[in-house]
């Protein structure tokens, strides 16, 4: 018997750099050999773990007796295609993250253990020999059976799904089976072919306006090549229609499409626009789906069955049989960046993947990130502007409401209340935006100045009214409310500051006749609560909507004519260099909810700084001019996109330990002028969930020098002996600095 040994370099999901060698023995059966992208089960330390084969070799650099055997090969195929392997390798290197953890993050949870991939099958119907010999005309008693036989003779075998679609799956099918003319067979997904002959479009395309047509033509020309497009379209300009028509072009080439959307954009409304347009299998991947559903979606994409995959951040790792286009909607949205652990940007990975797989990628936004605008300026991306609202809608009128010297009630100034009344009187809807849920951010004793403090975090506990409790929105701590001041025993504690619950209450008192609908994470916790609210809003009856970000993005509310922003001044003083950019994006998104159909929309912003030049610029000249001002500022101070940044985070229950670790690192790093080292400084919220957090910032004009410095940091930290209660993480291209 031939005795061969295959060496496998595998990635193990542990926080260690590099691959590990194992061997597969007794390979007299060549079908037993492994391929990159295959999953195996190995022992690692005192545990057993799933690992992914990355390389297959004849020899290892390790001594033969140091290499352990693979315990089990989990599937006979390499289920991770080379395109996803390549993307993961790139991501591990760019984000300086352990490769095993990257692969593991790229897989559905159910594939991270030892269970093999379930073989998914679909049911088909096939004619028996007798069936093939039968002339449908001879079945005179039942026209339906005759019809089904006719279908099967022209398409044998035929998927049960198709037969169901033709309403022939019930008794006609049962009868044919009973007569021995047809039988059901299970077909492995991979073999399943598209046999549905129905048209791809379930509803007609809209005729494109000139700008949309131009954008579509450009995209169409690049199908089959890598090209990055920045579809910059004001809210309501019909970006989605451009996506849909580009998707149609790709689907007609028998290719698949990946659509990434931010968590908040993942609304039933958005999804139904894709569902309604196309007659083809579509898959939605996001954290709200069960593990089983996600695994199915993953398999359907991998087999080529799902033609459109719509998902949040992690869907960027979905395997495809034949990918033809990637779309990243709301490309500026911060939820596209993972903020813990393996901190990748799904948008940036989308561009890398498109490049690797030679397919076009469309980044869409009404308010593109400064990075993308800069890339377009440098001609790395092609900008496709949509400057007009689609259909007949015109852009809204903007007003800054000066709050100086004006009393507020529930955060509302008199001029705003008047404005709200005017719009309601015209039978319209009003949207009020406040980015803070709960009743009030602080509970305070006016006698002694006691405030409802955090226990574990450096923030106040937010007061919630119904039900009444204090809640920390950062570590999720909840507790009951003191009935008297814990310090001076005074009986009266007063809420201070604004929250959506409180404003809702005040609005209801001011407008007792009008329904007030609050939309935030608390009010929409119950299943379908959000959907029901959206449905109510869409009846178009006069009402006041008060809500957080959940209300700001992506929705199309035809009857909202006034969008009001209660408080955005915080961003004007933000210490984060992206504070202004984010504010501009959010305000533009909120403004985009007003006047999306026939009626003129109006946008009002309450502020104590009505003369602020950037605010005025945003309101008078719009986001593109505002963004070009910000870009000029960034250039002056060498911040992204004119420089590159990485952060090293450290945390520990002990303040000094976190700080000292980063100090040691900072002392170790060479003092060269090409990478600036700043810090360590405490993170904005220095204490969170009982742990102290510090950060060290690395900054360079060149991406390459920055990455060299990060590699040095990583080597240093990986080899340093440190207490187990200290944790560190790297963040490349951070989107939050403090
Ligand atoms: P965006 O995604 O840019 O905010 P949408 O795609 O939601 O814009 O389009 C806004 C509205 O305009 C939708 O109701 C859409 O059906 C409509 N619309 C888009 N393109 C056209 C078009 N070419 N002709 C008429 N209506 C259109
Ligand atoms: Zn007190």
XYZ file of C-alpha atoms and ligand atoms in Angstrom:
766
model
C 0.000 0.000 0.000
C 1.292 3.439 -0.937
C 1.796 5.511 2.158
C 1.525 9.233 1.524
C 1.280 12.090 3.855
C -0.204 15.426 2.928
C 0.775 18.499 4.932
C -2.000 21.035 5.422
C -1.386 24.619 6.502
C -4.564 25.578 8.266
C -6.028 28.723 9.786
C -7.313 28.172 13.308
C -9.783 30.636 14.893
C -7.496 31.806 17.695
C -5.951 35.216 18.285
C -2.558 34.155 16.967
C -0.756 35.213 13.842
C 0.096 32.680 11.196
C -0.952 29.270 9.945
C -0.422 25.891 11.584
C 0.715 22.650 9.968
C -1.155 19.357 10.365
C -0.973 16.179 8.338
C -3.436 13.881 6.649
C -2.272 10.278 6.559
C -2.669 7.230 4.344
C -3.715 8.943 1.240
C -4.009 5.875 -0.917
C -7.398 7.160 -1.984
C -6.777 10.382 -3.913
C -10.319 11.589 -3.285
C -9.324 11.843 0.360
C -6.851 14.611 -0.305
C -7.636 18.123 0.819
C -7.902 21.388 -1.070
C -7.600 25.007 0.071
C -10.997 26.201 1.288
C -11.898 22.903 2.899
C -12.851 22.643 6.573
C -11.133 20.218 8.919
C -11.358 19.355 12.608
C -8.103 19.561 14.561
C -6.844 19.497 18.113
C -5.262 22.745 19.183
C -3.720 23.019 22.651
C -6.230 21.224 24.828
C -9.199 22.050 22.607
C -10.632 20.793 19.363
C -11.448 23.369 16.726
C -12.663 23.848 13.184
C -9.856 24.978 10.902
C -9.677 26.013 7.282
C -7.144 24.578 4.890
C -5.191 27.421 3.342
C -2.352 25.582 1.686
C -1.540 21.988 0.787
C 2.146 21.044 0.835
C 4.410 18.043 0.554
C 6.716 19.113 3.359
C 6.642 21.123 6.528
C 9.424 23.117 8.085
C 8.544 21.528 11.393
C 10.032 18.231 12.496
C 7.752 15.337 11.591
C 7.072 14.394 15.201
C 5.952 17.946 16.012
C 3.087 17.773 13.535
C -0.285 16.494 14.631
C -2.791 14.707 12.446
C -6.026 16.220 11.226
C -8.751 14.568 13.279
C -11.413 14.712 10.612
C -12.109 16.233 7.237
C -15.513 17.900 7.659
C -16.682 17.952 4.051
C -15.457 16.301 0.926
C -15.478 19.629 -0.981
C -13.697 22.900 -0.483
C -16.794 24.878 0.409
C -15.083 28.263 0.607
C -14.358 29.465 -2.913
C -10.937 30.849 -3.714
C -12.374 34.351 -4.185
C -13.462 34.479 -0.539
C -10.165 32.943 0.576
C -8.333 35.660 -1.299
C -10.485 38.397 0.230
C -9.894 37.031 3.736
C -6.139 36.878 3.187
C -6.146 40.475 2.049
C -8.296 41.572 4.996
C -6.120 39.776 7.551
C -3.063 41.488 6.211
C -4.580 44.956 5.791
C -6.319 45.025 9.166
C -3.411 43.244 10.888
C -5.830 40.712 12.282
C -5.181 36.999 13.005
C -6.072 35.114 9.852
C -7.926 32.308 11.621
C -10.299 34.780 13.222
C -10.867 36.462 9.865
C -11.847 33.197 8.182
C -14.064 32.321 11.072
C -15.803 35.716 10.934
C -16.369 35.148 7.228
C -18.324 31.940 7.830
C -21.897 31.551 9.079
C -21.872 30.597 12.777
C -23.148 27.103 12.021
C -20.024 26.406 9.991
C -17.653 27.451 12.759
C -18.080 24.153 14.597
C -17.634 20.516 13.673
C -21.013 19.923 12.053
C -20.673 19.284 8.331
C -22.436 21.479 5.833
C -25.926 20.046 5.394
C -26.594 18.935 1.852
C -29.416 21.150 0.735
C -31.732 19.652 -1.804
C -34.708 20.806 -3.779
C -37.588 18.681 -4.891
C -38.065 18.094 -8.587
C -40.568 16.075 -10.534
C -39.437 13.664 -13.181
C -41.380 11.549 -15.686
C -41.165 7.775 -15.443
C -40.618 5.773 -18.614
C -44.336 5.166 -18.745
C -44.927 8.904 -18.385
C -42.614 9.674 -21.284
C -44.623 7.339 -23.500
C -47.967 8.885 -22.601
C -49.650 11.388 -24.852
C -51.278 14.172 -22.775
C -54.261 14.146 -25.107
C -55.154 10.676 -23.864
C -55.874 12.002 -20.375
C -59.272 13.360 -21.235
C -60.892 13.287 -17.808
C -58.638 15.854 -16.185
C -57.427 18.848 -18.167
C -55.085 19.774 -15.307
C -53.298 16.429 -15.324
C -53.004 16.674 -19.052
C -51.560 20.162 -18.725
C -49.017 19.013 -16.134
C -47.941 16.116 -18.311
C -47.506 18.564 -21.145
C -45.272 20.756 -18.949
C -43.196 17.758 -17.894
C -42.766 16.530 -21.443
C -41.340 19.876 -22.455
C -39.214 20.183 -19.300
C -38.121 16.969 -17.671
C -37.279 17.078 -14.796
C -39.072 20.181 -13.600
C -38.761 21.830 -10.208
C -41.650 21.416 -7.810
C -41.491 25.159 -7.213
C -42.313 25.786 -10.855
C -45.173 23.303 -10.785
C -46.540 25.015 -7.677
C -46.312 28.339 -9.464
C -48.513 26.890 -12.213
C -50.995 25.663 -9.554
C -50.491 22.073 -10.665
C -48.779 20.737 -7.547
C -51.895 19.523 -5.722
C -54.122 16.721 -6.930
C -52.957 16.787 -10.590
C -49.429 15.899 -9.470
C -50.626 13.335 -6.910
C -52.683 11.629 -9.609
C -49.814 11.425 -12.093
C -47.619 9.934 -9.362
C -50.338 7.417 -8.420
C -50.680 6.389 -12.049
C -46.961 5.727 -12.158
C -46.353 8.424 -14.777
C -44.248 10.798 -12.646
C -42.134 10.707 -9.496
C -40.555 13.143 -7.070
C -36.774 13.302 -6.872
C -34.452 15.214 -4.556
C -31.797 17.161 -6.421
C -28.674 18.572 -4.806
C -28.780 22.340 -4.950
C -25.640 22.505 -7.055
C -27.342 20.629 -9.827
C -30.450 22.738 -9.781
C -30.836 24.698 -12.955
C -32.968 27.661 -13.604
C -35.910 26.181 -15.392
C -38.534 28.743 -14.598
C -39.296 30.316 -17.883
C -41.079 33.367 -16.466
C -39.740 36.806 -17.323
C -37.029 38.263 -15.103
C -38.897 41.509 -14.468
C -41.969 41.216 -12.282
C -42.868 44.862 -12.853
C -41.705 47.229 -15.573
C -38.654 49.467 -15.129
C -39.334 53.176 -14.721
C -38.256 55.294 -17.660
C -34.981 56.873 -16.490
C -34.415 60.610 -16.511
C -31.329 61.950 -18.290
C -29.021 61.807 -15.282
C -30.159 58.319 -14.328
C -29.761 57.174 -17.915
C -26.234 58.550 -18.081
C -25.313 56.789 -14.819
C -26.849 53.524 -15.981
C -25.089 53.660 -19.378
C -21.706 54.177 -17.747
C -22.195 51.286 -15.341
C -23.415 49.007 -18.095
C -20.309 49.685 -20.141
C -18.088 48.440 -17.353
C -19.857 45.149 -16.620
C -17.214 42.452 -16.660
C -14.468 44.831 -15.483
C -13.420 46.341 -12.233
C -14.601 49.923 -11.970
C -15.688 51.906 -8.927
C -18.606 54.299 -9.337
C -19.691 56.897 -6.835
C -23.409 57.433 -7.395
C -23.920 60.735 -5.631
C -27.619 61.453 -5.708
C -29.587 63.862 -3.561
C -32.223 62.103 -1.449
C -35.130 61.077 -3.626
C -33.144 61.328 -6.863
C -33.808 57.701 -7.763
C -30.546 55.956 -6.938
C -32.431 52.755 -6.255
C -33.923 52.790 -9.746
C -30.383 52.965 -11.152
C -29.353 50.018 -8.942
C -32.368 48.015 -10.080
C -31.669 48.518 -13.763
C -27.968 47.757 -13.326
C -28.960 44.588 -11.462
C -31.256 43.597 -14.309
C -28.368 43.894 -16.757
C -26.191 41.667 -14.566
C -28.916 39.077 -13.978
C -29.562 38.804 -17.695
C -25.900 37.843 -18.038
C -26.636 34.972 -15.635
C -24.534 36.585 -12.945
C -25.256 37.345 -9.292
C -25.401 40.635 -7.412
C -24.384 41.568 -3.870
C -26.118 44.577 -2.282
C -24.725 45.856 1.017
C -26.882 48.145 3.081
C -26.413 49.664 6.525
C -28.350 48.122 9.389
C -30.726 51.017 9.582
C -31.522 50.848 5.865
C -32.632 47.285 6.135
C -36.308 48.057 6.169
C -39.178 46.044 4.729
C -39.742 48.985 2.388
C -36.260 48.710 0.892
C -36.367 44.941 0.616
C -39.731 44.921 -1.092
C -38.433 47.182 -3.854
C -36.022 44.408 -4.870
C -38.578 41.649 -4.322
C -41.234 43.440 -6.349
C -39.017 44.105 -9.309
C -37.490 40.696 -9.992
C -38.779 37.165 -10.460
C -35.725 35.419 -9.112
C -34.474 33.847 -5.893
C -33.202 36.514 -3.484
C -31.578 36.144 -0.105
C -31.417 38.541 2.803
C -28.537 38.188 5.270
C -28.486 40.124 8.524
C -28.314 39.609 12.254
C -32.097 39.391 12.611
C -32.169 36.065 10.765
C -31.751 32.743 12.510
C -28.453 30.907 12.176
C -30.185 28.327 10.037
C -31.560 30.956 7.664
C -28.157 32.544 7.366
C -26.560 29.229 6.558
C -29.187 28.596 3.891
C -28.617 32.015 2.400
C -24.903 31.357 2.346
C -25.431 28.030 0.573
C -27.866 29.514 -1.928
C -25.404 32.229 -2.856
C -22.551 29.744 -3.072
C -24.464 27.386 -5.343
C -25.588 30.208 -7.600
C -29.243 29.639 -6.720
C -29.758 33.026 -5.051
C -29.333 35.650 -7.726
C -29.471 38.690 -5.483
C -28.002 38.772 -1.975
C -28.947 41.755 0.172
C -27.143 42.031 3.464
C -25.482 44.095 6.118
C -21.741 44.407 6.761
C -20.744 40.754 7.111
C -22.464 39.800 3.850
C -19.324 41.063 2.115
C -17.877 37.588 2.804
C -20.716 35.727 1.070
C -19.445 33.200 -1.471
C -20.830 33.475 -5.005
C -20.742 31.159 -7.918
C -20.692 33.937 -10.460
C -20.611 37.432 -9.013
C -21.213 40.242 -11.482
C -21.750 43.425 -9.467
C -21.447 44.817 -5.928
C -23.580 47.714 -4.696
C -22.883 49.520 -1.418
C -25.858 51.669 -0.497
C -25.349 54.575 1.946
C -21.621 54.052 1.598
C -20.881 56.774 4.176
C -22.770 54.967 6.943
C -20.700 54.077 9.976
C -22.447 50.742 10.510
C -20.518 49.439 7.500
C -17.460 49.464 9.733
C -17.157 46.764 12.365
C -16.326 48.502 15.647
C -15.138 45.612 17.788
C -12.647 42.795 17.329
C -11.929 42.368 13.624
C -12.532 45.985 12.671
C -13.084 45.880 8.934
C -14.845 48.288 6.659
C -17.335 46.421 4.496
C -17.262 49.271 1.998
C -13.509 49.110 1.588
C -13.588 45.328 1.379
C -16.296 45.632 -1.283
C -13.935 47.704 -3.397
C -11.115 45.224 -2.853
C -13.356 42.298 -3.688
C -14.653 43.974 -6.828
C -11.068 44.584 -7.865
C -10.039 40.989 -7.180
C -13.032 39.539 -9.007
C -12.969 42.061 -11.850
C -16.516 43.304 -11.397
C -17.852 46.850 -11.047
C -18.853 48.286 -7.682
C -21.338 51.101 -7.110
C -21.070 53.223 -3.961
C -24.304 55.122 -3.502
C -25.096 58.002 -1.168
C -26.728 61.387 -0.940
C -23.891 62.360 1.366
C -20.720 60.518 0.355
C -17.885 60.143 2.827
C -14.999 62.549 2.377
C -12.801 59.558 1.516
C -14.973 58.618 -1.443
C -15.305 62.210 -2.633
C -11.539 62.518 -2.513
C -11.088 59.268 -4.450
C -13.475 60.565 -7.084
C -11.496 63.809 -7.303
C -8.362 61.756 -7.840
C -10.147 59.867 -10.641
C -9.899 56.575 -8.826
C -13.697 56.448 -8.816
C -16.089 57.756 -11.438
C -18.611 60.146 -10.012
C -22.164 59.774 -11.302
C -24.197 62.719 -10.020
C -27.976 62.755 -9.687
C -28.827 66.339 -8.827
C -32.585 66.369 -9.360
C -35.289 64.647 -7.429
C -36.916 61.967 -9.557
C -40.492 62.507 -10.663
C -41.925 65.910 -9.791
C -40.578 66.518 -6.289
C -38.477 69.636 -5.691
C -35.823 70.150 -3.023
C -36.944 71.511 0.366
C -36.550 75.037 1.780
C -34.148 75.318 4.737
C -34.578 77.436 7.874
C -32.261 77.965 10.834
C -34.297 78.709 13.970
C -32.326 80.896 16.377
C -32.689 79.518 19.899
C -30.791 82.333 21.645
C -32.909 83.821 24.386
C -35.906 81.635 23.629
C -37.491 79.369 26.208
C -37.979 75.751 25.208
C -40.726 73.347 26.065
C -39.726 69.723 25.712
C -36.985 70.955 23.433
C -39.414 72.848 21.173
C -39.172 76.598 20.570
C -42.277 78.739 19.901
C -41.404 79.377 16.228
C -41.066 75.637 15.684
C -44.400 74.893 17.345
C -45.982 77.470 15.040
C -44.380 75.888 12.004
C -45.571 72.426 13.042
C -49.101 73.765 13.393
C -49.027 75.300 9.904
C -48.039 72.011 8.314
C -50.591 69.998 10.278
C -53.314 72.484 9.337
C -52.584 71.702 5.698
C -53.273 68.028 6.491
C -49.608 67.117 6.198
C -47.255 65.059 8.327
C -44.367 66.397 10.382
C -41.147 64.617 11.302
C -39.151 65.628 14.384
C -35.658 64.329 14.780
C -33.896 63.936 18.114
C -30.988 61.594 18.410
C -31.509 60.609 22.013
C -33.986 58.034 23.187
C -35.403 57.728 26.669
C -37.122 60.430 28.702
C -34.183 62.521 29.813
C -30.449 61.927 29.842
C -30.096 62.866 33.521
C -32.110 62.744 36.736
C -31.092 65.507 39.122
C -31.747 66.731 42.651
C -32.221 70.489 42.669
C -31.499 70.666 46.407
C -27.974 69.252 46.469
C -27.040 68.756 42.840
C -26.967 64.955 42.946
C -27.198 63.410 39.491
C -28.060 59.901 38.364
C -24.570 58.671 37.830
C -23.253 55.768 35.974
C -21.902 52.839 37.864
C -19.787 51.128 35.232
C -19.429 53.725 32.522
C -18.458 57.351 32.256
C -21.919 58.454 31.267
C -25.100 59.294 33.038
C -27.895 56.793 33.288
C -30.737 57.766 30.974
C -34.150 58.140 32.546
C -36.962 56.187 30.889
C -40.557 56.964 31.713
C -42.822 54.143 30.723
C -41.793 51.865 32.218
C -39.797 53.941 34.713
C -36.172 52.923 35.042
C -32.650 54.176 34.568
C -30.724 52.681 31.689
C -27.113 52.949 30.581
C -27.120 52.868 26.771
C -23.482 51.807 26.726
C -23.228 48.819 29.043
C -26.960 48.068 29.216
C -27.121 48.335 33.012
C -30.700 48.918 34.185
C -31.992 49.840 37.586
C -35.052 51.209 39.333
C -35.435 54.884 40.122
C -34.758 56.366 43.529
C -37.925 57.932 44.992
C -35.896 60.468 46.928
C -32.397 61.870 46.594
C -29.847 59.260 47.747
C -27.644 62.072 49.124
C -29.889 64.667 50.825
C -33.161 62.709 50.915
C -35.017 65.563 49.181
C -38.291 64.206 47.798
C -38.155 65.773 44.357
C -35.864 64.565 41.606
C -36.058 66.354 38.260
C -35.366 65.140 34.767
C -32.818 67.302 32.951
C -32.229 67.397 29.223
C -34.031 65.951 26.284
C -35.083 62.509 25.134
C -37.615 61.282 22.594
C -40.036 60.063 25.263
C -40.210 63.479 26.871
C -40.650 65.346 23.608
C -43.353 62.893 22.614
C -45.209 63.734 25.826
C -44.930 67.485 25.250
C -46.021 67.200 21.615
C -49.042 65.183 22.632
C -50.009 67.891 25.122
C -49.534 70.654 22.536
C -51.404 68.798 19.786
C -53.992 66.672 21.577
C -55.973 66.053 18.363
C -53.033 64.717 16.361
C -51.513 61.267 16.674
C -47.875 61.341 17.792
C -45.805 58.329 16.701
C -42.481 57.736 18.404
C -39.951 55.631 16.500
C -36.820 54.588 18.366
C -35.215 51.400 19.589
C -37.454 51.302 22.665
C -40.767 51.811 20.903
C -39.992 49.283 18.170
C -38.674 46.456 20.292
C -41.712 44.245 19.752
C -41.859 42.179 16.616
C -43.504 44.028 13.710
C -43.932 47.193 15.837
C -41.744 49.108 13.391
C -43.530 47.715 10.351
C -46.886 48.647 11.849
C -45.748 52.195 12.558
C -44.421 52.598 9.036
C -47.710 51.291 7.674
C -49.648 53.798 9.767
C -47.451 56.659 8.598
C -47.974 55.600 5.026
C -51.717 55.975 5.266
C -50.776 59.634 4.883
C -53.087 61.017 7.603
C -51.781 64.065 9.504
C -49.507 63.016 12.344
C -46.300 63.928 14.127
C -43.389 61.529 13.956
C -40.756 61.866 16.607
C -37.728 59.662 16.438
C -34.035 58.923 16.295
C -31.815 57.814 13.406
C -34.262 54.994 12.727
C -36.525 57.591 11.208
C -33.843 59.542 9.409
C -32.738 57.201 6.715
C -34.083 55.540 3.658
C -37.804 55.897 4.261
C -40.142 57.338 1.740
C -42.985 59.120 3.528
C -44.884 60.949 0.789
C -46.898 63.194 3.135
C -44.113 64.511 5.350
C -43.627 68.162 4.431
C -41.736 69.411 7.485
C -38.595 67.828 8.920
C -37.342 69.498 12.108
C -34.081 68.864 13.920
C -34.250 69.773 17.594
C -30.610 69.782 18.539
C -27.449 69.274 16.543
C -25.204 71.764 18.310
C -23.291 68.989 20.059
C -21.563 68.152 16.795
C -20.338 71.732 16.394
C -18.145 71.257 19.449
C -17.303 67.590 18.914
C -13.696 66.604 19.553
C -13.839 63.902 16.881
C -12.500 65.068 13.551
C -15.406 63.341 11.841
C -18.022 65.046 14.040
C -18.869 67.724 11.481
C -18.933 65.332 8.557
C -21.324 63.034 10.405
C -23.544 65.930 11.403
C -23.757 67.140 7.809
C -24.675 63.663 6.634
C -27.313 63.142 9.278
C -28.949 66.552 8.786
C -29.039 66.028 5.039
C -30.621 62.611 5.520
C -33.266 64.001 7.865
C -33.915 66.881 5.481
C -34.315 64.314 2.712
C -37.495 63.043 4.363
C -39.355 66.291 3.640
C -41.416 66.960 0.539
C -40.594 63.848 -1.412
C -43.650 64.112 -3.606
C -45.801 66.880 -5.003
C -45.743 69.247 -2.061
C -42.983 71.662 -1.203
C -40.939 70.449 1.757
C -39.456 72.513 4.551
C -36.566 71.766 6.909
C -36.007 73.534 10.230
C -32.969 73.305 12.479
C -32.997 74.756 15.986
C -29.578 76.056 16.976
C -27.769 78.394 19.331
C -25.244 79.058 16.557
C -27.262 80.330 13.608
C -24.187 82.214 12.352
C -21.941 79.153 12.285
C -20.288 79.284 8.838
C -20.331 75.553 8.205
C -23.929 75.221 9.301
C -24.904 78.085 7.024
C -22.933 76.562 4.200
C -24.659 73.202 4.667
C -28.096 74.786 4.714
C -27.604 77.379 2.001
C -25.307 75.612 -0.403
C -25.872 71.944 0.289
C -23.774 68.950 1.201
C -21.306 68.940 -1.743
C -20.052 72.475 -0.995
C -20.050 71.755 2.736
C -17.999 68.619 2.070
C -15.455 70.489 -0.034
C -14.936 72.948 2.872
C -14.325 70.033 5.216
C -11.919 68.456 2.745
C -9.880 71.647 2.649
C -9.683 71.618 6.462
C -8.600 67.993 6.533
C -5.884 68.718 4.016
C -4.481 71.514 6.163
C -4.145 69.257 9.181
C -3.178 66.094 7.304
C -6.113 63.987 8.458
C -7.872 61.353 6.315
C -8.277 61.272 3.371
C -5.011 63.270 3.249
C -3.246 61.099 5.777
C -3.635 57.678 7.291
C -4.498 56.751 10.836
C -4.486 53.661 12.996
C -5.404 53.318 16.653
C -4.130 50.907 19.254
C -6.801 50.389 21.913
C -6.051 48.998 25.339
C -8.415 48.271 28.196
C -8.284 46.836 31.679
C -10.242 46.996 34.916
C -7.202 48.893 36.217
C -6.565 52.324 34.821
C -2.762 52.221 35.081
C -2.464 48.853 33.390
C -4.221 50.051 30.250
C -2.299 53.310 30.207
C 1.084 51.714 30.951
C 0.778 49.182 28.187
C 0.346 51.913 25.606
C 3.075 54.009 27.191
C 5.466 51.078 26.863
C 4.457 50.696 23.243
C 4.897 54.378 22.575
C 8.390 54.334 24.169
C 9.319 51.329 22.081
C 8.278 52.800 18.735
C 11.174 54.550 16.996
C 10.952 58.297 16.881
C 10.921 58.635 13.131
C 9.318 61.596 11.510
C 7.263 59.562 9.070
C 4.815 58.071 11.542
C 3.606 60.338 14.280
C 2.737 58.663 17.577
C 0.161 60.482 19.696
C -0.877 59.516 23.190
C -1.693 57.425 25.072
C -4.847 59.322 25.854
C -8.051 58.140 27.510
C -10.869 57.189 25.116
C -13.856 59.562 25.095
C -15.679 57.336 27.460
C -12.762 56.408 29.615
C -14.633 53.824 31.599
C -17.119 51.526 29.962
C -18.700 48.413 31.458
C -16.213 48.612 34.310
C -13.092 48.735 32.138
C -10.711 51.640 31.594
C -9.915 52.414 27.996
C -6.940 54.151 26.446
C -5.710 54.648 22.942
C -2.551 55.402 21.051
C -2.819 57.034 17.666
C -0.459 56.442 14.758
C -0.586 58.864 11.887
C 1.311 59.032 8.645
C 1.192 60.691 5.260
C 1.875 57.370 3.570
C -0.280 54.315 3.927
C 2.751 52.082 3.626
C 4.745 53.676 6.432
C 1.694 53.563 8.657
C 1.310 49.850 8.026
C 4.973 49.251 8.801
C 4.505 50.953 12.155
C 1.362 48.952 12.861
C 3.279 45.744 12.137
C 5.905 46.807 14.652
C 3.211 47.465 17.251
C 1.660 44.116 16.634
C 4.928 42.236 16.959
C 5.753 44.080 20.142
C 2.374 43.437 21.724
C 2.196 39.812 20.655
C 5.539 39.082 22.257
C 5.013 41.093 25.409
C 4.137 39.264 28.611
C 1.103 41.022 30.028
C -1.518 40.387 32.673
C -4.559 38.503 31.484
C -6.951 41.305 32.389
C -5.383 43.595 29.795
C -6.752 43.546 26.270
C -5.561 45.322 23.175
C -6.899 45.789 19.671
C -5.847 47.455 16.451
C -8.106 49.700 14.435
C -7.000 50.587 10.911
C -8.780 53.574 9.316
C -10.847 54.203 12.456
C -14.087 56.070 11.951
C -14.282 57.260 15.522
C -11.203 58.843 16.970
C -12.144 59.456 20.546
P -33.074 57.666 -3.524
O -32.724 56.227 -3.322
O -32.107 58.382 -4.399
O -33.389 58.424 -2.260
P -35.438 56.554 -4.623
O -34.829 55.535 -5.503
O -36.038 56.132 -3.340
O -34.398 57.712 -4.377
O -36.533 57.314 -5.511
C -37.417 58.261 -4.953
C -38.784 58.129 -5.620
O -38.705 58.489 -6.991
C -39.312 56.725 -5.571
O -40.690 56.778 -5.267
C -39.106 56.213 -6.973
O -40.064 55.245 -7.329
C -39.240 57.469 -7.807
N -38.457 57.417 -9.051
C -37.191 57.027 -9.194
N -36.783 57.123 -10.475
C -37.843 57.577 -11.177
C -38.061 57.895 -12.554
N -37.110 57.752 -13.468
N -39.281 58.365 -12.899
C -40.250 58.524 -11.982
N -40.111 58.235 -10.678
C -38.925 57.773 -10.260
Zn -30.085 65.815 46.895
